[in-house]
């Protein structure tokens, strides 16, 4: 409807850093975040040159209680973790700047870039190995 009315506006979608790679043991979650990332980036391109825009926020670990609900325990210390406030600020800043994608945090940006250079099969194995060390993946 926004496009039909030719009004200014847009959408800020929340994907995840895990949307950049497959994660055994979290396959549905990772795939759903990959869908949001891909959908949002495609939609952003479709709307380029219009008064509407889409920004996809792809945060890494954000301590919110999700980790406990997902079975990782209370104290999942992950490198590159940003607070919910810092993550929200990065997303809103990227949206205001009409960026198609925002990956907050240097380590998260490096991870997203790095995984793009490796075969996804290798990335899946690395992810599975990391989850095994955390006691999250048994295979």
PDB file of C-alpha atoms in Angstrom, residues 14-126:
ATOM      1  CA  UNK A  14      15.491  -8.155  11.476  1.00  0.00           C
ATOM      2  CA  UNK A  15      17.433 -11.121  10.153  1.00  0.00           C
ATOM      3  CA  UNK A  16      20.615 -12.365  11.836  1.00  0.00           C
ATOM      4  CA  UNK A  17      24.279 -13.009  11.267  1.00  0.00           C
ATOM      5  CA  UNK A  18      23.327 -16.694  11.058  1.00  0.00           C
ATOM      6  CA  UNK A  19      21.415 -15.828   7.885  1.00  0.00           C
ATOM      7  CA  UNK A  20      24.792 -15.784   6.124  1.00  0.00           C
ATOM      8  CA  UNK A  21      25.547 -19.472   6.674  1.00  0.00           C
ATOM      9  CA  UNK A  22      24.030 -22.901   7.394  1.00  0.00           C
ATOM     10  CA  UNK A  23      24.024 -24.051  11.009  1.00  0.00           C
ATOM     11  CA  UNK A  24      23.457 -27.741  11.787  1.00  0.00           C
ATOM     12  CA  UNK A  25      21.303 -28.136  14.872  1.00  0.00           C
ATOM     13  CA  UNK A  26      19.706 -24.754  14.164  1.00  0.00           C
ATOM     14  CA  UNK A  27      18.845 -25.346  10.525  1.00  0.00           C
ATOM     15  CA  UNK A  28      15.293 -23.984  10.570  1.00  0.00           C
ATOM     16  CA  UNK A  29      16.310 -20.859  12.487  1.00  0.00           C
ATOM     17  CA  UNK A  30      19.303 -20.176  10.216  1.00  0.00           C
ATOM     18  CA  UNK A  31      17.257 -20.827   7.074  1.00  0.00           C
ATOM     19  CA  UNK A  32      14.464 -18.507   8.209  1.00  0.00           C
ATOM     20  CA  UNK A  33      16.977 -15.737   8.889  1.00  0.00           C
ATOM     21  CA  UNK A  34      18.583 -16.367   5.470  1.00  0.00           C
ATOM     22  CA  UNK A  35      15.132 -15.974   3.922  1.00  0.00           C
ATOM     23  CA  UNK A  36      14.519 -12.642   5.688  1.00  0.00           C
ATOM     24  CA  UNK A  37      17.962 -11.404   4.592  1.00  0.00           C
ATOM     25  CA  UNK A  38      17.504 -12.465   0.970  1.00  0.00           C
ATOM     26  CA  UNK A  39      13.917 -11.217   0.763  1.00  0.00           C
ATOM     27  CA  UNK A  40      14.800  -7.852   2.283  1.00  0.00           C
ATOM     28  CA  UNK A  41      17.837  -7.295   0.066  1.00  0.00           C
ATOM     29  CA  UNK A  42      15.837  -8.188  -3.058  1.00  0.00           C
ATOM     30  CA  UNK A  43      12.977  -5.913  -2.004  1.00  0.00           C
ATOM     31  CA  UNK A  44      15.439  -3.087  -1.276  1.00  0.00           C
ATOM     32  CA  UNK A  45      16.714  -3.357  -4.843  1.00  0.00           C
ATOM     33  CA  UNK A  46      13.175  -3.453  -6.257  1.00  0.00           C
ATOM     34  CA  UNK A  47      12.388  -0.215  -4.412  1.00  0.00           C
ATOM     35  CA  UNK A  48      15.660   1.551  -5.306  1.00  0.00           C
ATOM     36  CA  UNK A  49      14.918   4.944  -6.796  1.00  0.00           C
ATOM     37  CA  UNK A  50      11.518   5.192  -5.102  1.00  0.00           C
ATOM     38  CA  UNK A  51      10.662   7.084  -1.901  1.00  0.00           C
ATOM     39  CA  UNK A  52      10.394   3.692  -0.158  1.00  0.00           C
ATOM     40  CA  UNK A  53      13.248   1.613   1.173  1.00  0.00           C
ATOM     41  CA  UNK A  54      14.059  -1.552   3.071  1.00  0.00           C
ATOM     42  CA  UNK A  55      16.894  -2.123   5.518  1.00  0.00           C
ATOM     43  CA  UNK A  56      17.825  -5.596   6.751  1.00  0.00           C
ATOM     44  CA  UNK A  57      19.442  -5.717  10.188  1.00  0.00           C
ATOM     45  CA  UNK A  58      21.715  -8.748  10.657  1.00  0.00           C
ATOM     46  CA  UNK A  59      22.955  -8.705  14.266  1.00  0.00           C
ATOM     47  CA  UNK A  60      25.209 -11.279  15.820  1.00  0.00           C
ATOM     48  CA  UNK A  61      24.716 -12.348  19.409  1.00  0.00           C
ATOM     49  CA  UNK A  62      22.536  -9.949  21.387  1.00  0.00           C
ATOM     50  CA  UNK A  63      22.006 -10.945  25.037  1.00  0.00           C
ATOM     51  CA  UNK A  64      18.205 -10.791  25.325  1.00  0.00           C
ATOM     52  CA  UNK A  65      17.131 -14.049  26.958  1.00  0.00           C
ATOM     53  CA  UNK A  66      16.696 -15.729  23.572  1.00  0.00           C
ATOM     54  CA  UNK A  67      19.825 -17.785  24.218  1.00  0.00           C
ATOM     55  CA  UNK A  68      18.333 -19.340  27.337  1.00  0.00           C
ATOM     56  CA  UNK A  69      15.043 -20.056  25.541  1.00  0.00           C
ATOM     57  CA  UNK A  70      17.005 -21.705  22.700  1.00  0.00           C
ATOM     58  CA  UNK A  71      18.753 -24.030  25.153  1.00  0.00           C
ATOM     59  CA  UNK A  72      22.151 -22.344  25.328  1.00  0.00           C
ATOM     60  CA  UNK A  73      21.922 -21.506  29.020  1.00  0.00           C
ATOM     61  CA  UNK A  74      22.047 -18.192  30.825  1.00  0.00           C
ATOM     62  CA  UNK A  75      25.610 -17.136  30.144  1.00  0.00           C
ATOM     63  CA  UNK A  76      26.313 -17.637  26.455  1.00  0.00           C
ATOM     64  CA  UNK A  77      29.409 -15.487  26.062  1.00  0.00           C
ATOM     65  CA  UNK A  78      29.947 -15.000  22.352  1.00  0.00           C
ATOM     66  CA  UNK A  79      32.607 -12.824  20.792  1.00  0.00           C
ATOM     67  CA  UNK A  80      31.214  -9.725  19.138  1.00  0.00           C
ATOM     68  CA  UNK A  81      28.089  -9.571  21.312  1.00  0.00           C
ATOM     69  CA  UNK A  82      26.395  -6.167  21.285  1.00  0.00           C
ATOM     70  CA  UNK A  83      23.706  -4.881  23.615  1.00  0.00           C
ATOM     71  CA  UNK A  84      20.117  -4.687  22.438  1.00  0.00           C
ATOM     72  CA  UNK A  85      20.344  -0.882  22.600  1.00  0.00           C
ATOM     73  CA  UNK A  86      23.512  -0.750  20.445  1.00  0.00           C
ATOM     74  CA  UNK A  87      21.980  -3.170  17.961  1.00  0.00           C
ATOM     75  CA  UNK A  88      18.761  -1.155  17.707  1.00  0.00           C
ATOM     76  CA  UNK A  89      20.755   2.076  17.251  1.00  0.00           C
ATOM     77  CA  UNK A  90      22.800   0.496  14.442  1.00  0.00           C
ATOM     78  CA  UNK A  91      19.626  -0.713  12.714  1.00  0.00           C
ATOM     79  CA  UNK A  92      17.858   2.627  12.985  1.00  0.00           C
ATOM     80  CA  UNK A  93      20.972   4.500  11.847  1.00  0.00           C
ATOM     81  CA  UNK A  94      21.300   2.216   8.815  1.00  0.00           C
ATOM     82  CA  UNK A  95      17.618   2.677   8.048  1.00  0.00           C
ATOM     83  CA  UNK A  96      17.969   6.474   8.267  1.00  0.00           C
ATOM     84  CA  UNK A  97      20.907   6.251   5.850  1.00  0.00           C
ATOM     85  CA  UNK A  98      18.847   4.048   3.508  1.00  0.00           C
ATOM     86  CA  UNK A  99      21.326   1.184   3.718  1.00  0.00           C
ATOM     87  CA  UNK A 100      20.034  -2.121   2.368  1.00  0.00           C
ATOM     88  CA  UNK A 101      21.926  -4.201   4.949  1.00  0.00           C
ATOM     89  CA  UNK A 102      23.354  -3.480   8.395  1.00  0.00           C
ATOM     90  CA  UNK A 103      25.662  -5.906  10.206  1.00  0.00           C
ATOM     91  CA  UNK A 104      26.537  -4.205  13.502  1.00  0.00           C
ATOM     92  CA  UNK A 105      29.948  -4.823  15.030  1.00  0.00           C
ATOM     93  CA  UNK A 106      33.331  -5.286  13.364  1.00  0.00           C
ATOM     94  CA  UNK A 107      33.693  -8.970  14.276  1.00  0.00           C
ATOM     95  CA  UNK A 108      30.199  -9.672  12.939  1.00  0.00           C
ATOM     96  CA  UNK A 109      30.981  -7.888   9.646  1.00  0.00           C
ATOM     97  CA  UNK A 110      34.221  -9.852   9.303  1.00  0.00           C
ATOM     98  CA  UNK A 111      32.360 -13.107  10.005  1.00  0.00           C
ATOM     99  CA  UNK A 112      29.714 -12.305   7.374  1.00  0.00           C
ATOM    100  CA  UNK A 113      32.416 -11.473   4.839  1.00  0.00           C
ATOM    101  CA  UNK A 114      34.615 -14.456   5.703  1.00  0.00           C
ATOM    102  CA  UNK A 115      31.825 -17.017   5.402  1.00  0.00           C
ATOM    103  CA  UNK A 116      31.114 -15.763   1.893  1.00  0.00           C
ATOM    104  CA  UNK A 117      34.560 -16.912   0.742  1.00  0.00           C
ATOM    105  CA  UNK A 118      34.277 -20.472   2.028  1.00  0.00           C
ATOM    106  CA  UNK A 119      32.205 -23.320   0.617  1.00  0.00           C
ATOM    107  CA  UNK A 120      28.977 -23.538   2.623  1.00  0.00           C
ATOM    108  CA  UNK A 121      29.759 -27.177   3.444  1.00  0.00           C
ATOM    109  CA  UNK A 122      32.895 -26.043   5.284  1.00  0.00           C
ATOM    110  CA  UNK A 123      31.013 -23.288   7.067  1.00  0.00           C
ATOM    111  CA  UNK A 124      28.387 -25.818   8.201  1.00  0.00           C
ATOM    112  CA  UNK A 125      31.141 -28.058   9.587  1.00  0.00           C
ATOM    113  CA  UNK A 126      32.771 -25.153  11.422  1.00  0.00           C
TER     114      UNK A 126
END
